[in-house]
Coordinates of N, CA and C in Angstrom, one line a residue:
Chain A
R1 N 80.8 19.1 -29.6 CA 80.0 20.2 -30.1 C 78.5 19.9 -30.0
K2 N 77.8 20.9 -29.5 CA 76.3 20.7 -29.3 C 75.6 20.6 -30.7
E3 N 74.5 19.9 -30.7 CA 73.8 19.7 -32.0 C 73.1 21.0 -32.4
V4 N 72.7 21.8 -31.5 CA 72.1 23.1 -31.8 C 72.8 24.2 -31.0
E5 N 73.4 25.1 -31.7 CA 74.1 26.2 -31.0 C 73.4 27.5 -31.2
Q6 N 73.3 28.3 -30.1 CA 72.7 29.6 -30.2 C 73.7 30.7 -29.7
D7 N 73.4 31.9 -30.1 CA 74.1 33.0 -29.5 C 74.0 33.0 -28.0
P8 N 75.1 33.1 -27.3 CA 75.0 32.9 -25.8 C 74.2 34.1 -25.1
G9 N 74.2 35.3 -25.7 CA 73.5 36.4 -25.0 C 74.3 36.7 -23.8
P10 N 73.7 37.4 -22.8 CA 72.3 38.0 -22.9 C 72.3 39.2 -23.8
F11 N 71.1 39.5 -24.3 CA 70.9 40.7 -25.1 C 70.1 41.7 -24.2
N12 N 70.6 42.9 -24.1 CA 69.9 43.9 -23.3 C 69.7 45.0 -24.3
V13 N 68.4 45.3 -24.6 CA 68.1 46.3 -25.7 C 67.0 47.2 -25.1
P14 N 67.0 48.4 -25.7 CA 65.9 49.4 -25.3 C 64.6 49.1 -26.0
E15 N 63.5 49.5 -25.4 CA 62.2 49.4 -26.1 C 62.3 50.0 -27.5
G16 N 61.7 49.3 -28.5 CA 61.6 49.8 -29.8 C 62.8 49.3 -30.7
A17 N 63.8 48.7 -30.1 CA 64.9 48.2 -30.8 C 64.6 47.0 -31.7
T18 N 65.4 46.8 -32.7 CA 65.3 45.5 -33.4 C 66.5 44.6 -33.0
V19 N 66.1 43.4 -32.7 CA 67.2 42.4 -32.3 C 67.1 41.1 -33.1
A20 N 68.2 40.5 -33.3 CA 68.3 39.3 -34.1 C 69.0 38.2 -33.3
F21 N 68.4 37.0 -33.4 CA 69.1 35.9 -32.8 C 69.4 34.9 -33.9
N22 N 70.6 34.2 -33.7 CA 71.0 33.2 -34.7 C 71.2 31.9 -34.0
C23 N 71.1 30.9 -34.9 CA 71.1 29.5 -34.4 C 71.7 28.6 -35.5
T24 N 72.6 27.7 -35.2 CA 73.1 26.8 -36.2 C 72.9 25.4 -35.7
Y25 N 72.7 24.4 -36.6 CA 72.4 23.0 -36.2 C 73.4 22.2 -37.0
S26 N 73.7 21.0 -36.5 CA 74.7 20.2 -37.1 C 74.1 19.0 -37.9
N27 N 72.9 18.6 -37.6 CA 72.3 17.4 -38.3 C 71.6 17.8 -39.6
S28 N 72.2 17.5 -40.7 CA 71.6 18.0 -42.0 C 70.3 17.2 -42.3
A29 N 70.0 16.2 -41.6 CA 68.7 15.4 -41.8 C 67.6 16.0 -41.0
S30 N 67.8 17.1 -40.3 CA 66.7 17.7 -39.5 C 65.6 18.1 -40.4
Q31 N 64.3 17.9 -39.9 CA 63.2 18.0 -40.7 C 62.3 19.3 -40.5
S32 N 62.3 19.7 -39.2 CA 61.4 20.8 -38.9 C 62.1 21.7 -37.8
F33 N 61.7 23.0 -37.8 CA 62.4 24.0 -37.0 C 61.5 24.9 -36.4
F34 N 61.8 25.3 -35.1 CA 60.9 26.1 -34.4 C 61.7 27.1 -33.5
W35 N 61.0 28.2 -33.2 CA 61.5 29.1 -32.1 C 60.4 29.0 -30.9
Y36 N 60.9 28.8 -29.7 CA 60.1 28.8 -28.5 C 60.6 30.0 -27.7
R37 N 59.7 30.5 -26.8 CA 60.1 31.4 -25.8 C 59.8 30.8 -24.4
Q38 N 60.7 31.1 -23.5 CA 60.5 30.6 -22.2 C 60.7 31.7 -21.2
D39 N 59.7 32.0 -20.4 CA 59.8 33.0 -19.3 C 60.4 32.3 -18.1
C40 N 60.9 33.1 -17.2 CA 61.6 32.6 -16.0 C 60.7 31.6 -15.2
R41 N 61.2 30.4 -15.0 CA 60.5 29.4 -14.2 C 59.2 29.0 -14.8
K42 N 59.1 29.1 -16.1 CA 57.9 28.7 -16.8 C 58.2 27.7 -17.9
E43 N 57.2 27.1 -18.5 CA 57.4 26.1 -19.5 C 57.7 26.8 -20.8
P44 N 58.4 26.2 -21.8 CA 58.6 26.7 -23.1 C 57.3 26.8 -23.8
K45 N 57.1 27.9 -24.6 CA 55.9 28.0 -25.4 C 56.3 28.3 -26.8
L46 N 55.6 27.7 -27.7 CA 55.9 27.8 -29.2 C 55.7 29.3 -29.6
L47 N 56.7 29.9 -30.2 CA 56.6 31.2 -30.7 C 56.2 31.1 -32.2
M48 N 57.0 30.4 -33.0 CA 56.6 30.2 -34.4 C 57.5 29.0 -35.0
S49 N 56.9 28.4 -36.0 CA 57.6 27.5 -36.8 C 58.5 28.3 -37.8
V50 N 59.5 27.6 -38.4 CA 60.4 28.2 -39.3 C 60.4 27.5 -40.6
Y51 N 60.2 28.2 -41.7 CA 60.1 27.5 -43.0 C 61.2 28.1 -43.9
S52 N 61.5 27.3 -44.9 CA 62.6 27.6 -45.8 C 62.3 29.0 -46.5
S53 N 61.1 29.2 -46.8 CA 60.7 30.4 -47.5 C 60.7 31.7 -46.6
G54 N 60.9 31.4 -45.3 CA 60.9 32.5 -44.3 C 59.4 32.8 -43.9
N55 N 59.2 33.2 -42.7 CA 57.8 33.5 -42.3 C 57.8 34.6 -41.3
E56 N 56.7 35.3 -41.2 CA 56.5 36.5 -40.4 C 55.3 36.3 -39.6
D57 N 55.3 36.8 -38.4 CA 54.2 36.8 -37.5 C 54.2 38.1 -36.7
G58 N 53.5 39.1 -37.2 CA 53.6 40.4 -36.6 C 55.0 41.0 -36.6
R59 N 55.5 41.2 -35.4 CA 56.9 41.8 -35.3 C 58.0 40.8 -35.4
F60 N 57.6 39.6 -35.5 CA 58.6 38.5 -35.5 C 58.8 37.9 -36.9
T61 N 60.1 37.7 -37.3 CA 60.4 37.1 -38.6 C 61.4 36.0 -38.4
A62 N 61.1 34.8 -39.0 CA 62.0 33.7 -38.8 C 62.5 33.3 -40.2
Q63 N 63.8 32.9 -40.3 CA 64.4 32.5 -41.5 C 65.1 31.2 -41.3
L64 N 65.1 30.4 -42.4 CA 65.8 29.1 -42.3 C 66.7 29.0 -43.6
N65 N 67.9 28.7 -43.4 CA 68.8 28.4 -44.5 C 69.4 27.0 -44.4
R66 N 68.8 26.1 -45.1 CA 69.1 24.7 -45.0 C 70.6 24.4 -45.5
A67 N 71.0 25.1 -46.5 CA 72.3 24.9 -47.1 C 73.4 25.2 -46.0
S68 N 73.2 26.3 -45.3 CA 74.1 26.7 -44.2 C 73.8 26.2 -42.9
Q69 N 72.6 25.5 -42.8 CA 72.1 24.9 -41.5 C 72.1 26.0 -40.4
Y70 N 71.3 27.0 -40.7 CA 71.3 28.3 -40.0 C 69.8 28.7 -39.9
I71 N 69.4 29.1 -38.6 CA 68.1 29.6 -38.4 C 68.2 31.0 -37.7
S72 N 67.3 31.9 -38.0 CA 67.4 33.2 -37.4 C 66.0 33.6 -36.9
L73 N 66.0 34.5 -36.0 CA 64.8 35.2 -35.5 C 65.0 36.6 -35.4
L74 N 64.1 37.4 -36.0 CA 64.3 38.9 -35.9 C 63.0 39.4 -35.2
I75 N 63.3 40.3 -34.2 CA 62.2 40.9 -33.4 C 62.3 42.4 -33.7
R76 N 61.3 43.0 -34.2 CA 61.2 44.4 -34.5 C 60.4 45.1 -33.4
D77 N 60.7 46.4 -33.2 CA 60.0 47.2 -32.3 C 59.8 46.5 -30.9
S78 N 60.9 46.1 -30.3 CA 60.9 45.3 -29.1 C 60.0 45.9 -28.0
K79 N 59.2 45.1 -27.3 CA 58.4 45.5 -26.2 C 59.0 44.9 -24.9
L80 N 58.6 45.5 -23.8 CA 59.0 45.0 -22.5 C 58.6 43.6 -22.3
S81 N 57.4 43.2 -22.9 CA 56.9 41.9 -22.7 C 57.7 40.8 -23.6
D82 N 58.6 41.3 -24.4 CA 59.4 40.3 -25.2 C 60.5 39.8 -24.3
S83 N 60.8 40.3 -23.2 CA 61.8 39.8 -22.3 C 61.6 38.4 -21.9
A84 N 62.5 37.5 -22.3 CA 62.3 36.1 -22.1 C 63.6 35.4 -22.6
T85 N 63.6 34.1 -22.5 CA 64.7 33.3 -23.2 C 64.1 32.7 -24.4
Y86 N 64.8 32.8 -25.5 CA 64.4 32.3 -26.8 C 65.2 31.0 -27.1
L87 N 64.4 30.0 -27.4 CA 65.0 28.7 -27.7 C 64.9 28.3 -29.1
C88 N 66.0 27.9 -29.7 CA 66.0 27.4 -31.1 C 65.8 25.9 -31.0
V89 N 64.9 25.3 -31.8 CA 64.6 23.9 -31.8 C 64.6 23.3 -33.1
V90 N 65.3 22.1 -33.2 CA 65.4 21.4 -34.5 C 64.9 20.0 -34.3
N91 N 64.1 19.5 -35.2 CA 63.4 18.3 -35.0 C 63.7 17.3 -36.1
R92 N 63.9 16.1 -35.7 CA 64.1 15.0 -36.8 C 63.4 13.8 -36.2
F93 N 62.1 13.6 -36.7 CA 61.4 12.4 -36.4 C 61.3 12.1 -34.8
N94 N 60.7 13.1 -34.2 CA 60.6 13.0 -32.7 C 61.8 13.2 -31.9
D95 N 62.9 13.4 -32.5 CA 64.2 13.7 -31.8 C 64.3 15.2 -31.9
M96 N 63.7 15.9 -30.9 CA 63.7 17.3 -30.9 C 64.9 17.8 -30.0
R97 N 65.7 18.6 -30.7 CA 66.9 19.1 -30.0 C 66.8 20.6 -29.8
F98 N 67.1 21.0 -28.6 CA 67.0 22.4 -28.2 C 68.3 23.0 -28.0
G99 N 68.4 24.3 -28.4 CA 69.5 25.1 -28.1 C 69.4 25.5 -26.6
A100 N 70.5 25.9 -26.0 CA 70.6 26.3 -24.6 C 69.8 27.6 -24.3
G101 N 69.5 28.3 -25.4 CA 68.6 29.5 -25.2 C 69.4 30.8 -25.2
T102 N 68.8 31.9 -25.7 CA 69.4 33.2 -25.6 C 68.4 34.1 -24.8
R103 N 69.0 34.7 -23.8 CA 68.2 35.6 -22.9 C 68.1 37.0 -23.5
L104 N 66.9 37.5 -23.6 CA 66.6 38.9 -24.0 C 66.0 39.7 -22.9
T105 N 66.6 40.8 -22.6 CA 65.9 41.8 -21.7 C 65.7 43.1 -22.4
V106 N 64.4 43.5 -22.5 CA 64.1 44.7 -23.1 C 63.8 45.8 -22.0
K107 N 64.5 46.9 -22.1 CA 64.5 47.9 -21.0 C 63.7 49.1 -21.5
P108 N 63.1 49.8 -20.5 CA 62.3 51.0 -20.9 C 63.3 52.1 -21.3
Chain B
D1 N 45.6 27.2 -23.9 CA 46.7 26.4 -23.6 C 46.4 24.9 -23.7
A2 N 47.4 24.1 -24.2 CA 47.1 22.7 -24.3 C 46.9 22.1 -22.9
G3 N 46.0 21.1 -22.9 CA 45.6 20.4 -21.6 C 46.6 19.4 -21.2
I4 N 47.6 19.9 -20.5 CA 48.7 19.0 -20.0 C 48.8 19.4 -18.5
T5 N 48.8 18.4 -17.7 CA 49.0 18.5 -16.2 C 50.1 17.6 -15.8
Q6 N 51.0 18.2 -15.0 CA 52.1 17.5 -14.5 C 51.9 17.4 -12.9
S7 N 52.3 16.3 -12.4 CA 52.2 16.1 -10.9 C 53.3 15.2 -10.4
P8 N 53.9 15.5 -9.2 CA 53.7 16.8 -8.5 C 54.4 17.9 -9.2
R9 N 54.2 19.1 -8.7 CA 54.9 20.3 -9.3 C 56.2 20.5 -8.7
H10 N 56.3 20.1 -7.4 CA 57.6 20.2 -6.7 C 57.8 18.9 -5.9
K11 N 59.0 18.5 -5.8 CA 59.3 17.3 -5.0 C 60.7 17.3 -4.5
V12 N 60.9 17.0 -3.2 CA 62.2 16.8 -2.6 C 62.3 15.3 -2.2
T13 N 63.3 14.6 -2.6 CA 63.4 13.2 -2.3 C 64.9 12.9 -1.9
E14 N 65.0 11.7 -1.3 CA 66.4 11.3 -0.9 C 67.0 10.4 -1.9
T15 N 68.3 10.5 -1.9 CA 69.1 9.7 -2.8 C 68.8 8.2 -2.6
G16 N 68.6 7.5 -3.7 CA 68.3 6.0 -3.6 C 66.9 5.7 -3.6
T17 N 66.0 6.6 -3.4 CA 64.6 6.3 -3.4 C 64.0 6.4 -4.8
P18 N 63.0 5.6 -5.1 CA 62.3 5.7 -6.4 C 61.3 6.9 -6.4
V19 N 61.2 7.5 -7.6 CA 60.3 8.6 -7.7 C 59.5 8.4 -9.0
T20 N 58.3 8.7 -9.0 CA 57.4 8.7 -10.2 C 56.8 10.1 -10.4
L21 N 57.0 10.6 -11.7 CA 56.3 11.8 -12.1 C 55.2 11.5 -13.1
R22 N 54.1 12.2 -13.0 CA 53.0 11.9 -13.8 C 52.7 13.0 -14.8
C23 N 52.4 12.7 -16.0 CA 51.9 13.6 -17.0 C 50.6 13.2 -17.5
H24 N 49.6 14.1 -17.5 CA 48.2 13.8 -17.9 C 47.8 14.8 -19.0
Q25 N 47.3 14.3 -20.1 CA 46.8 15.2 -21.2 C 45.3 14.9 -21.5
T26 N 44.7 16.0 -21.9 CA 43.3 15.9 -22.3 C 43.1 16.1 -23.8
E27 N 44.2 16.2 -24.6 CA 44.2 16.5 -26.0 C 44.1 15.3 -26.9
N28 N 44.3 14.1 -26.3 CA 44.2 12.9 -27.1 C 45.4 12.9 -28.2
H29 N 46.5 13.5 -27.9 CA 47.6 13.5 -28.8 C 48.3 12.2 -28.7
R30 N 48.9 11.7 -29.8 CA 49.5 10.4 -29.9 C 50.9 10.4 -29.2
Y31 N 51.6 11.5 -29.4 CA 53.0 11.6 -28.9 C 53.1 12.3 -27.6
M32 N 53.9 11.7 -26.7 CA 54.2 12.3 -25.4 C 55.7 12.2 -25.1
Y33 N 56.2 13.2 -24.4 CA 57.7 13.3 -24.2 C 58.0 13.6 -22.8
W34 N 59.1 13.2 -22.3 CA 59.7 13.7 -21.1 C 61.0 14.3 -21.4
Y35 N 61.2 15.6 -20.9 CA 62.5 16.3 -21.0 C 63.0 16.7 -19.6
R36 N 64.3 16.9 -19.5 CA 64.8 17.6 -18.3 C 65.5 18.8 -18.8
Q37 N 65.5 19.8 -17.9 CA 66.2 21.1 -18.3 C 67.1 21.5 -17.2
D38 N 68.4 21.7 -17.6 CA 69.5 22.0 -16.7 C 70.2 23.2 -17.2
P39 N 70.7 24.1 -16.4 CA 71.5 25.3 -16.8 C 72.6 24.9 -17.8
G40 N 72.7 25.6 -18.9 CA 73.8 25.3 -19.8 C 73.6 24.2 -20.8
H41 N 72.5 23.4 -20.5 CA 72.3 22.2 -21.4 C 71.0 22.4 -22.2
G42 N 70.2 23.3 -21.9 CA 68.9 23.4 -22.6 C 68.0 22.2 -22.2
L43 N 67.0 21.9 -23.0 CA 66.1 20.8 -22.7 C 66.7 19.5 -23.4
R44 N 66.7 18.4 -22.7 CA 67.2 17.2 -23.3 C 66.1 16.1 -23.1
L45 N 65.9 15.3 -24.2 CA 64.8 14.3 -24.2 C 65.3 13.1 -23.4
I46 N 64.4 12.6 -22.5 CA 64.7 11.5 -21.7 C 64.1 10.2 -22.4
H47 N 62.8 10.2 -22.6 CA 62.0 9.2 -23.3 C 60.8 9.8 -24.0
Y48 N 60.3 9.1 -24.9 CA 59.1 9.5 -25.5 C 58.2 8.3 -25.9
S49 N 56.9 8.6 -26.1 CA 56.0 7.5 -26.4 C 55.2 7.9 -27.7
Y50 N 55.0 6.9 -28.6 CA 54.3 7.2 -29.8 C 53.0 6.4 -29.9
G51 N 52.5 5.9 -28.7 CA 51.3 5.3 -28.6 C 51.2 4.5 -27.3
V52 N 50.1 4.0 -26.9 CA 49.9 3.2 -25.7 C 50.9 2.0 -25.8
K53 N 51.7 1.9 -24.7 CA 52.7 0.8 -24.6 C 53.8 0.9 -25.5
D54 N 53.9 2.0 -26.3 CA 55.0 2.2 -27.3 C 55.9 3.3 -26.8
T55 N 57.1 3.0 -26.4 CA 58.0 4.0 -25.9 C 59.4 3.8 -26.5
D56 N 60.2 4.9 -26.5 CA 61.6 4.8 -27.0 C 62.4 5.7 -26.2
K57 N 63.7 5.4 -26.2 CA 64.7 6.2 -25.4 C 65.1 7.5 -26.2
G58 N 65.4 8.5 -25.3 CA 65.9 9.7 -25.9 C 67.4 9.9 -25.6
E59 N 67.8 11.1 -25.6 CA 69.2 11.4 -25.5 C 69.8 11.1 -24.1
V60 N 69.0 11.2 -23.0 CA 69.6 11.0 -21.7 C 68.7 10.0 -20.9
S61 N 68.5 8.8 -21.3 CA 67.6 7.9 -20.7 C 68.1 7.1 -19.6
D62 N 69.4 7.0 -19.4 CA 70.0 6.2 -18.3 C 69.4 6.6 -16.9
G63 N 68.9 5.6 -16.2 CA 68.4 5.9 -14.8 C 67.0 6.2 -14.8
Y64 N 66.3 6.2 -16.0 CA 64.9 6.5 -16.1 C 64.1 5.4 -16.8
S65 N 62.9 5.2 -16.4 CA 62.0 4.4 -17.2 C 60.7 5.1 -17.3
V66 N 59.9 4.6 -18.3 CA 58.6 5.2 -18.5 C 57.5 4.2 -18.8
S67 N 56.3 4.6 -18.6 CA 55.2 3.7 -19.0 C 54.0 4.5 -19.5
R68 N 53.3 3.9 -20.4 CA 52.1 4.6 -21.0 C 51.1 3.5 -21.2
S69 N 50.2 3.4 -20.2 CA 49.1 2.4 -20.2 C 47.8 2.9 -20.8
K70 N 47.7 4.2 -20.9 CA 46.5 4.9 -21.4 C 47.0 6.1 -22.3
T71 N 46.3 6.4 -23.3 CA 46.6 7.6 -24.1 C 46.9 8.8 -23.3
E72 N 46.2 9.0 -22.3 CA 46.3 10.3 -21.6 C 47.4 10.4 -20.5
D73 N 48.0 9.3 -20.2 CA 48.9 9.3 -19.1 C 50.3 8.8 -19.5
F74 N 51.3 9.5 -19.1 CA 52.7 9.1 -19.4 C 53.5 9.3 -18.1
L75 N 54.0 8.2 -17.5 CA 54.7 8.2 -16.3 C 56.2 8.1 -16.5
L76 N 56.9 8.9 -15.7 CA 58.4 8.9 -15.7 C 58.8 8.4 -14.3
T77 N 59.7 7.3 -14.3 CA 60.1 6.8 -13.0 C 61.7 6.9 -12.9
L78 N 62.1 7.5 -11.8 CA 63.5 7.4 -11.5 C 63.7 6.2 -10.6
E79 N 64.4 5.2 -11.1 CA 64.4 3.9 -10.4 C 65.1 4.0 -9.0
S80 N 66.2 4.8 -8.9 CA 66.9 5.1 -7.7 C 67.5 6.4 -7.8
A81 N 66.9 7.4 -7.3 CA 67.2 8.8 -7.5 C 68.7 9.1 -7.1
T82 N 69.3 9.9 -7.9 CA 70.7 10.4 -7.6 C 70.7 11.9 -7.7
S83 N 71.7 12.5 -7.1 CA 71.7 14.0 -7.0 C 71.8 14.6 -8.4
S84 N 72.4 13.8 -9.3 CA 72.5 14.3 -10.7 C 71.2 14.4 -11.4
Q85 N 70.2 13.8 -10.9 CA 68.8 13.9 -11.4 C 68.0 15.1 -10.9
T86 N 68.6 15.9 -10.0 CA 68.0 17.1 -9.6 C 67.9 18.0 -10.9
S87 N 66.7 18.4 -11.2 CA 66.4 19.1 -12.4 C 65.0 19.6 -12.5
V88 N 64.7 20.3 -13.5 CA 63.3 20.6 -13.8 C 62.8 19.6 -15.0
Y89 N 61.8 18.9 -14.8 CA 61.3 17.9 -15.7 C 60.0 18.5 -16.4
F90 N 60.0 18.4 -17.7 CA 58.9 18.9 -18.5 C 58.3 17.7 -19.3
C91 N 57.0 17.6 -19.3 CA 56.3 16.7 -20.2 C 55.8 17.5 -21.4
A92 N 55.8 16.9 -22.5 CA 55.3 17.6 -23.7 C 54.4 16.6 -24.5
I93 N 53.5 17.2 -25.3 CA 52.7 16.4 -26.2 C 52.8 16.9 -27.6
G94 N 52.5 16.0 -28.6 CA 52.6 16.4 -30.0 C 51.7 15.5 -30.8
T95 N 51.3 16.1 -32.0 CA 50.4 15.3 -32.8 C 51.0 14.4 -33.8
G96 N 52.3 14.6 -34.1 CA 52.9 13.7 -35.1 C 54.4 13.9 -35.3
L97 N 55.0 13.2 -36.1 CA 56.4 13.3 -36.4 C 56.7 14.7 -37.0
N98 N 57.8 15.3 -36.5 CA 58.2 16.6 -37.0 C 57.3 17.7 -36.7
T99 N 56.3 17.6 -35.8 CA 55.4 18.7 -35.5 C 55.9 19.3 -34.2
E100 N 55.3 20.5 -33.9 CA 55.7 21.2 -32.7 C 55.2 20.4 -31.5
A101 N 55.8 20.7 -30.3 CA 55.4 20.1 -29.0 C 54.8 21.2 -28.1
F102 N 53.9 20.8 -27.3 CA 53.3 21.7 -26.3 C 53.7 21.1 -24.9
F103 N 54.1 22.0 -24.0 CA 54.7 21.6 -22.8 C 53.8 21.8 -21.6
G104 N 53.9 20.9 -20.6 CA 53.3 21.1 -19.3 C 54.1 22.1 -18.5
Q105 N 53.6 22.4 -17.3 CA 54.2 23.5 -16.5 C 55.5 23.1 -15.8
G106 N 55.9 21.8 -15.8 CA 57.1 21.4 -15.2 C 57.0 20.9 -13.8
T107 N 58.0 20.0 -13.5 CA 58.1 19.5 -12.1 C 59.5 19.8 -11.6
R108 N 59.6 20.5 -10.5 CA 61.0 20.8 -10.0 C 61.3 19.7 -9.0
L109 N 62.3 18.9 -9.3 CA 62.7 17.8 -8.5 C 64.1 18.0 -7.9
T110 N 64.2 17.9 -6.6 CA 65.4 18.0 -5.9 C 65.8 16.7 -5.2
V111 N 66.9 16.1 -5.4 CA 67.4 14.9 -4.8 C 68.5 15.3 -3.8
V112 N 68.2 15.0 -2.5 CA 69.2 15.3 -1.5 C 69.9 14.1 -0.9

């Protein structure tokens, strides 16, 4: 079993849709959590950190449930430019584990 | 964007040859990492460094070695390249334990 599991996708949604990605992790000692986005043939870029209290950045909302070892990302009012692969990342003292990614395509 | 430069960006090499990839940063970050990315596996940590001459193994370190003689440079060496090491290699930097990492543009390595 992989340490970080994500929805396999792909997700194909129309512009303006709301889409949610889920991620589970197996190491309960994990300390910090992130969502990255990766465009085709590019490097991963930090989208947002994820906190237990939940956090929002514009159209993006991230949630962490430590008890269930579950992380989520919600994207509201999807834009064409949101098309990318979204990576769930779990970190424990420099041991950063990545999910395999969920691919999102937003269509006009 | 974080000041991270990887070189070369693309390389084709033959099985059995040594290969060195270079990562250079201008951010003076303490932590530097090497990852490989393969379809279906996501990114996997090869080695990381927590200071000059201080390195440690990651999840998939076999067949790789690293060196960090200066804060700004982190080298990844494939001692004897194999076809299974064909991959995209990313360098990343970070400021501390449990903080986010910032990635370089990647090196696409093909071993034939």
